[in-house]
Coordinates of C-alpha atoms and ligand atoms in Angstrom, one line a residue:
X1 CA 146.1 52.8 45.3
X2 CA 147.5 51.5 48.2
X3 CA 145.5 50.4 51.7
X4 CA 146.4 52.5 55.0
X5 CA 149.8 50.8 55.7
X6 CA 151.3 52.9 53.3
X7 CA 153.7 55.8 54.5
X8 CA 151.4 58.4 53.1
X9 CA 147.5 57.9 53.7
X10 CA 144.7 60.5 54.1
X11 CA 141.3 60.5 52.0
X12 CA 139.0 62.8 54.4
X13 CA 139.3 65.5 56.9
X14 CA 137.9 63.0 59.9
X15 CA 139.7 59.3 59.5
X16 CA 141.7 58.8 62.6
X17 CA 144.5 61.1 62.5
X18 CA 148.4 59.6 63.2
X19 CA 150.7 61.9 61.1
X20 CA 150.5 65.7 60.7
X21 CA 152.8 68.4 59.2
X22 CA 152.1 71.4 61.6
X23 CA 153.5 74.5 60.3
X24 CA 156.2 77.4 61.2
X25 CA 156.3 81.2 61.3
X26 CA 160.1 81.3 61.3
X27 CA 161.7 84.2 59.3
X28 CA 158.2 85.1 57.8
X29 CA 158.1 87.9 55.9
X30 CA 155.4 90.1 55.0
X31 CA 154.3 90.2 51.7
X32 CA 154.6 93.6 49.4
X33 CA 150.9 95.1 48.7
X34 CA 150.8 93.7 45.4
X35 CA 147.7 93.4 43.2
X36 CA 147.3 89.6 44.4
X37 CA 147.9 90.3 47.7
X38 CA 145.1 93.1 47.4
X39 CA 142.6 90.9 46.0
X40 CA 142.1 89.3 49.1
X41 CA 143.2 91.6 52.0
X42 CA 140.4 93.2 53.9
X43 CA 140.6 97.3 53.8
X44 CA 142.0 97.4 57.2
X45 CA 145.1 95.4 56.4
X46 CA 146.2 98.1 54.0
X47 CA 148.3 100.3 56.4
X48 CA 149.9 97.2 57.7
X49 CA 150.9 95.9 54.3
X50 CA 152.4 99.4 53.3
X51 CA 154.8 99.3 56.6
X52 CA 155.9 95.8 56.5
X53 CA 155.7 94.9 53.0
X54 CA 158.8 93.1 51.9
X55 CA 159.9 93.0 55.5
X56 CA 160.0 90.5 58.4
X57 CA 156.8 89.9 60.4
X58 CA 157.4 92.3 63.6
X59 CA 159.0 89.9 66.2
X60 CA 157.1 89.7 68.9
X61 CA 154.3 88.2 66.1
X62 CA 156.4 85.8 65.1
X63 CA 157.3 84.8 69.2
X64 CA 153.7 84.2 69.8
X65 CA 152.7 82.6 66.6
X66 CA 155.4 80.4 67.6
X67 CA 154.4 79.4 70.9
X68 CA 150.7 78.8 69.3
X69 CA 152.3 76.3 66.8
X70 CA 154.6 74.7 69.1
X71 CA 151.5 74.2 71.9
X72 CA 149.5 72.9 69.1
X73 CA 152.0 70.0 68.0
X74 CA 152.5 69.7 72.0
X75 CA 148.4 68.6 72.0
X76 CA 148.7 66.5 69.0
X77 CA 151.4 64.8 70.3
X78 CA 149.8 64.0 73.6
X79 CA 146.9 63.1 71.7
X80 CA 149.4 60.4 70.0
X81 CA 149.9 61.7 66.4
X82 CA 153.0 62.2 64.6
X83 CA 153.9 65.6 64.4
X84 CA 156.6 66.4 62.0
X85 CA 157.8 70.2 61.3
X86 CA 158.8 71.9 58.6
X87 CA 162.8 73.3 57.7
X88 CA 162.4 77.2 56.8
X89 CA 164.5 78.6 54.1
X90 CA 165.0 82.0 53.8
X91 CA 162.4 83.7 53.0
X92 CA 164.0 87.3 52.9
X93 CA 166.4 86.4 50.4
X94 CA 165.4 88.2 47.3
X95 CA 164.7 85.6 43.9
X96 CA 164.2 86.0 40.3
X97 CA 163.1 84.6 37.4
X98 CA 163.4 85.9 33.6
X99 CA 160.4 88.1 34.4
X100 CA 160.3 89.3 38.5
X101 CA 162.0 89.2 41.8
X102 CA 160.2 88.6 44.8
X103 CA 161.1 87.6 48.5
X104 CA 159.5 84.4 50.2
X105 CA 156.3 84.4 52.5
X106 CA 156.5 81.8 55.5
X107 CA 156.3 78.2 55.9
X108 CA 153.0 78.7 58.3
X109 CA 150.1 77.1 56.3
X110 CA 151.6 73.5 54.4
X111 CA 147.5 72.7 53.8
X112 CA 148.1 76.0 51.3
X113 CA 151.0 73.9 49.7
X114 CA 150.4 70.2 49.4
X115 CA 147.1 67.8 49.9
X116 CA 146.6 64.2 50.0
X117 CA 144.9 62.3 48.2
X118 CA 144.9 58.6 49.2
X119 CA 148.7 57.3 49.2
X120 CA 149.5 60.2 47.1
X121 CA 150.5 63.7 47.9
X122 CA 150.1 66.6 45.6
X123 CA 152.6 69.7 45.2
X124 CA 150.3 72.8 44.3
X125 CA 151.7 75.3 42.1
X126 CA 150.8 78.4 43.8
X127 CA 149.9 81.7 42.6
X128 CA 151.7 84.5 44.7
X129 CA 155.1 85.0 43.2
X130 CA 156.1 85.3 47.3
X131 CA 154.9 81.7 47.4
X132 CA 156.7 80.2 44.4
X133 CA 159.4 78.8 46.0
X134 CA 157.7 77.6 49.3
X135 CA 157.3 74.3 49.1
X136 CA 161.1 73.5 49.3
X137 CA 160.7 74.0 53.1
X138 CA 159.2 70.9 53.0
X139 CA 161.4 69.5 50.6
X140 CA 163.2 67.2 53.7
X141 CA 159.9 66.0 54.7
X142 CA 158.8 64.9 50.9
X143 CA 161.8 63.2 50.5
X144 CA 161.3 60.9 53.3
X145 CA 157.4 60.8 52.4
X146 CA 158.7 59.4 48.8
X147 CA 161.7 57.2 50.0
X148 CA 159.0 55.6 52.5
X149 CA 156.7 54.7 49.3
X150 CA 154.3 57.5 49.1
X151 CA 153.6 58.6 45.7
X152 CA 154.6 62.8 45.3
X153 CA 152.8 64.7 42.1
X154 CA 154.3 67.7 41.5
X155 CA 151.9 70.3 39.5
X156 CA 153.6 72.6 36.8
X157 CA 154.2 75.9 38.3
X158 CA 153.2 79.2 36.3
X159 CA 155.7 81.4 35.3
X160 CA 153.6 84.0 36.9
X161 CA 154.8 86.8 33.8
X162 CA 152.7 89.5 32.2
X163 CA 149.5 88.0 31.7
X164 CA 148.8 85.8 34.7
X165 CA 147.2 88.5 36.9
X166 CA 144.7 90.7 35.5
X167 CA 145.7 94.0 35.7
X168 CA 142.1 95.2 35.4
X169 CA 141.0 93.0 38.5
X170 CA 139.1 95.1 41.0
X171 CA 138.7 94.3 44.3
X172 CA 135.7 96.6 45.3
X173 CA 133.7 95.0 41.8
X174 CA 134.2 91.4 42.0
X175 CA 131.1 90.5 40.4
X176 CA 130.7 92.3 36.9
X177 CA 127.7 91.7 35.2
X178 CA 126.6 88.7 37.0
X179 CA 130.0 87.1 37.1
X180 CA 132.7 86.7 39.4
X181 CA 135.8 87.7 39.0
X182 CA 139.7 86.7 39.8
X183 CA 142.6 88.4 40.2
X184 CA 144.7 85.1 38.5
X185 CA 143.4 84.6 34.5
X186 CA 143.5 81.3 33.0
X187 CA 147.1 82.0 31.1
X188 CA 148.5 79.2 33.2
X189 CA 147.8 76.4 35.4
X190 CA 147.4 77.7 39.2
X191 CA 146.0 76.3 42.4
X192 CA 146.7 76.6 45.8
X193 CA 145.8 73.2 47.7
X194 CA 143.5 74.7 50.6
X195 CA 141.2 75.8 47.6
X196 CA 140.2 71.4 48.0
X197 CA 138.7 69.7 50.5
X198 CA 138.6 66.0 50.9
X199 CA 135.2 63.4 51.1
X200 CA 137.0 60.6 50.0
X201 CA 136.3 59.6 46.5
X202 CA 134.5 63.0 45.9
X203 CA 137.0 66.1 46.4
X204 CA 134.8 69.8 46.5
X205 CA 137.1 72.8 44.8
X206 CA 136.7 76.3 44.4
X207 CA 137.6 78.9 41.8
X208 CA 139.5 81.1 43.6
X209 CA 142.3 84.0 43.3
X210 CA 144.8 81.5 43.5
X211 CA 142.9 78.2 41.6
X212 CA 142.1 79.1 37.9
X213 CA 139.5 76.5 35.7
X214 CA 142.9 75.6 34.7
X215 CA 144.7 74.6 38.0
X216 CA 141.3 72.0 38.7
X217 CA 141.5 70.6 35.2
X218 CA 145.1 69.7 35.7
X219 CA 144.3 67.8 38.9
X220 CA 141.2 66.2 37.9
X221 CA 143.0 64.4 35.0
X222 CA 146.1 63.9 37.5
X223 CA 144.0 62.1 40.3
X224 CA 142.9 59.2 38.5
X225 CA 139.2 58.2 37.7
X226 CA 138.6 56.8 41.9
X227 CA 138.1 60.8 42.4
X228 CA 135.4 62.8 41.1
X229 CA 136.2 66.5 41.6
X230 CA 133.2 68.7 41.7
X231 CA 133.5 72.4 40.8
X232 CA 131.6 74.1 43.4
X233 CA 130.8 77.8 44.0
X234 CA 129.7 80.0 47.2
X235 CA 129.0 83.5 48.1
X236 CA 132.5 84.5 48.9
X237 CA 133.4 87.1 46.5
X238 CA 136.6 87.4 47.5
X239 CA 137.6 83.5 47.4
X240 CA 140.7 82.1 48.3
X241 CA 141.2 78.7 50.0
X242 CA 137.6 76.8 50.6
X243 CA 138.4 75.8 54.6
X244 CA 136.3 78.5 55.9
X245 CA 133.4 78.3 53.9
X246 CA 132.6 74.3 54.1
X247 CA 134.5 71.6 56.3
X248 CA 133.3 68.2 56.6
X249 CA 133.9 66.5 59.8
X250 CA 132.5 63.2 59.9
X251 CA 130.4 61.2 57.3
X252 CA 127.3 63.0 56.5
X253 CA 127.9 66.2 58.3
X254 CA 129.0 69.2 57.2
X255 CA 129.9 72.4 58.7
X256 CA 129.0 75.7 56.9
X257 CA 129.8 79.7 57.4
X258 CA 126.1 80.8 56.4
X259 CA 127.4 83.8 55.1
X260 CA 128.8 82.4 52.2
X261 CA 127.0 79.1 51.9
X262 CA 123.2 80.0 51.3
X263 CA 123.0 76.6 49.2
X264 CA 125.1 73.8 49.0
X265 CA 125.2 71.8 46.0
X266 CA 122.5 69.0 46.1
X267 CA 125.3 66.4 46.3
X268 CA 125.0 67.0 50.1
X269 CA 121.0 66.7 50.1
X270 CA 121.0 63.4 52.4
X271 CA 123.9 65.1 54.7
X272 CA 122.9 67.2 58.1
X273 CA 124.4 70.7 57.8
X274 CA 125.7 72.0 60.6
X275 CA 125.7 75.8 60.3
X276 CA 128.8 77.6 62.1
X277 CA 127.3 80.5 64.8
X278 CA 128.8 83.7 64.0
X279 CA 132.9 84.2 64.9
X280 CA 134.1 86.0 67.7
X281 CA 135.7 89.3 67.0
X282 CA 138.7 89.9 68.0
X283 CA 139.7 93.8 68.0
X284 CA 143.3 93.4 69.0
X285 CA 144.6 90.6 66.7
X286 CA 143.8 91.8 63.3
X287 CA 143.1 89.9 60.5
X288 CA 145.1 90.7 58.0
X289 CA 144.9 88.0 55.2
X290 CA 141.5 86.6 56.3
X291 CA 137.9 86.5 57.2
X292 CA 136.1 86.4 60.4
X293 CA 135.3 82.6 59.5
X294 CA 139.0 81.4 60.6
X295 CA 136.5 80.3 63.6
X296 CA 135.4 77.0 61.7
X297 CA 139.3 76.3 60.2
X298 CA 139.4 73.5 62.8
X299 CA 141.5 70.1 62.4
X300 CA 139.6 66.8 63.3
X301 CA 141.3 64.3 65.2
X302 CA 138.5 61.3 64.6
X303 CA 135.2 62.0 64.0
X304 CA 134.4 63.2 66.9
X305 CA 137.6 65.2 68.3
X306 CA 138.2 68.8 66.9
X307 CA 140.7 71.2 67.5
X308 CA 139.3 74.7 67.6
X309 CA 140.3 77.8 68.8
X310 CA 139.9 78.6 72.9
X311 CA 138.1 81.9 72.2
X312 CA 135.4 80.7 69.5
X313 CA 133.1 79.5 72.4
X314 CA 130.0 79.8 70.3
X315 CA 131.5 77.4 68.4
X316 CA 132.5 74.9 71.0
X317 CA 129.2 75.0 72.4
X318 CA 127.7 74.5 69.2
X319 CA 130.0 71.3 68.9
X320 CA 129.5 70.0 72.3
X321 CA 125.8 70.3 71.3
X322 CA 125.8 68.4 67.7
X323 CA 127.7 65.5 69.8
X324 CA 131.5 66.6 69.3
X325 CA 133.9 66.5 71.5
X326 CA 136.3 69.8 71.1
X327 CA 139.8 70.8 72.0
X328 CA 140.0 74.3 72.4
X329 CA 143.5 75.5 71.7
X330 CA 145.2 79.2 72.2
X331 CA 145.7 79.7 68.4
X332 CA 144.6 83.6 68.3
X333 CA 147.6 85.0 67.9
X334 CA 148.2 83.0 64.5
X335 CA 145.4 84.3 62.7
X336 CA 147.0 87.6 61.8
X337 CA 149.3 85.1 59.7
X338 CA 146.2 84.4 57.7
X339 CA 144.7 81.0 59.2
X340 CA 143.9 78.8 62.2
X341 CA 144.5 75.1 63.0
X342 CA 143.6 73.6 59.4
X343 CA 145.5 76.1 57.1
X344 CA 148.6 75.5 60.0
X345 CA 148.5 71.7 59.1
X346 CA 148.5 68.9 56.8
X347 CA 147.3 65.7 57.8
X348 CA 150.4 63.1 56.1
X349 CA 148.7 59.9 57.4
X350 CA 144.8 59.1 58.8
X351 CA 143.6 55.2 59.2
X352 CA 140.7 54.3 57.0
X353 CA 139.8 53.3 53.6
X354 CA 139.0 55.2 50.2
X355 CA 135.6 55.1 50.3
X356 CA 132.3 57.1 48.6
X357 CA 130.0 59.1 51.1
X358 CA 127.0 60.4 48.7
Ligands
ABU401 N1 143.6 80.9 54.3 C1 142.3 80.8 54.8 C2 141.6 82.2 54.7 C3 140.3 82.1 54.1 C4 139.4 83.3 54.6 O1 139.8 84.5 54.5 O2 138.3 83.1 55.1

């Protein structure tokens, strides 16, 4: 493993930040209603899905997403971080494999695609069929990243055939008997990067519907033995990506959504829990891919600078009061794409070292 002078460098959410991928809604398209898409969608979104499927993201969406994403890599570069963009391909071009055809999704949320660990970044294999081709957006980007010295592990991708989703998955009963359950089976290796979230040496992951028991094993033997990735589990019971339900932001404090976190696993006994105050509604923007708890998808600059959105003022005061210092940006009008500030970026290079925190 490299030291911090390497091209690629990142081993927690709250080192220093100085490179960031910050993402684009350009020619997003709006996936078709299909049985992974309705896994995770709340009820509401369901009319929405059933006009747009397969279709571009209405315009005027994608001009105000756009102005959010641009005046968020405006304050990152005046905070003096190296903001880097990605190159949309088309995502209404229709693919296919031996099995299905599908059209792209959007190149809005990279922390859904890649993650860092150390000098090393890792290519998830995804598990919408929308998403399979996604992270060739980025492919300019990686290239540079590798030619530059940083190290690029590229996960095997399902074929995503008969099999792969469980037909039988329902989305009002998932927990049967006790358990819960996924839309994905373990057929293949799948995971979707924002289902991991970084303390340096120890790396928390979900199960998910996009990260199978599969997906984790793959990167726990592909990481090396300086990472210990613990399996962790909350009371989300539809999961999918793990940066609402737990971000760290500094050593030895953690922020929680209480509604899903009623324990945390006793790894964090000696850290203070900060627990997120309810989100702001918003009535107008829906949500259409996402919770209420996009409120705590924040991106820290340091450990004690946070970007968060303008309208979570609960939040900010909260902050201010724990002894942060945030940034409230206009982001509202990205969260109908199905994130805020952390899913919209990936942090390439943060200073610090690889070091253990429990
Ligand atoms: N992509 C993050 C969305 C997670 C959530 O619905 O809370």
């Amino acid at each position: 493993m490299k030291n911090s002078l390497s091209s690629v460098w990142s081993c927690n959410e709250w080192d220093p930040l100085e490179e960031v991928i910050v993402g684009s809604v350009e020619g997003a398209m709006v996936p078709e209603f299909d049985e992974a898409v309705r896994a995770i969608t709340p009820d509401h979104a369901e009319p929405f899905f059933r006009e747009y499927g397969g279709k571009p993201f209405p315009e005027e969406m994608i001009e105000k997403g756009t102005q959010e994403l641009d005046g968020l890599a405006k304050v990152l570069t005046d905070l003096g971080v190296k903001v880097r963009r990605p190159d949309p391909i088309p995502f209404s071009v229709e693919y296919q494999t031996p099995w299905w055809k599908s059209r792209g999704l959007y190149a809005a949320m990279p922390r859904d695609v890649f993650m860092v660990f150390g000098d090393t970044i890792i290519e998830a294999p995804m598990a919408w069929r929308t998403r399979y081709f996604e992270h060739l957006a980025y492919r300019p980007l990686m290239n540079e990243y590798f030619e530059k010295g940083g190290r690029w592990l590229v996960a095997p991708k399902s074929a995503m055939a008969e099999g792969f989703y469980d037909v039988s998955y329902n989305p009002d009963e998932p927990i049967v008997n006790g358990e819960k359950r996924f839309v994905i089976t373990e057929n293949d290796i799948a995971f979707d990067a924002a289902d991991f979230i970084r303390c340096g040496k120890d790396v928390f992951v979900q199960k998910s519907n996009v990260t199978n028991e599969k997906g984790i094993e793959w990167v726990r033997r592909h990481v090396g033995p300086e990472f210990t990735i613990h399996e962790v589990e909350f009371d989300d019971a539809h999961p999918m990506h793990i940066d609402t339900t737990i971000v760290p932001l500094a050593p030895g404090k953690i922020l929680v959504n209480p509604e899903w976190v009623k324990k945390l696993p006793s790894i964090f006994d000696s850290w203070e829990v900060l627990v997120a105050p309810p989100p702001t509604k918003s009535e107008d923007k829906a949500l259409y891919f996402s919770s209420d708890w996009l409120t705590i998808n924040t991106l820290s600059i340091d450990e004690k600078r946070i970007i968060v959105e303008e309208q979570e003022q609960p939040l900010i005061d909260a902050l201010t009061k724990w002894g942060f210092e945030p940034i409230p940006i206009p982001f509202r009008n990205f969260y109908p794409f199905g994130g805020s500030v952390h899913c919209a970026t990936l942090d390439i290079r943060r200073k610090g070292t690889l070091e253990s925190y429990f």
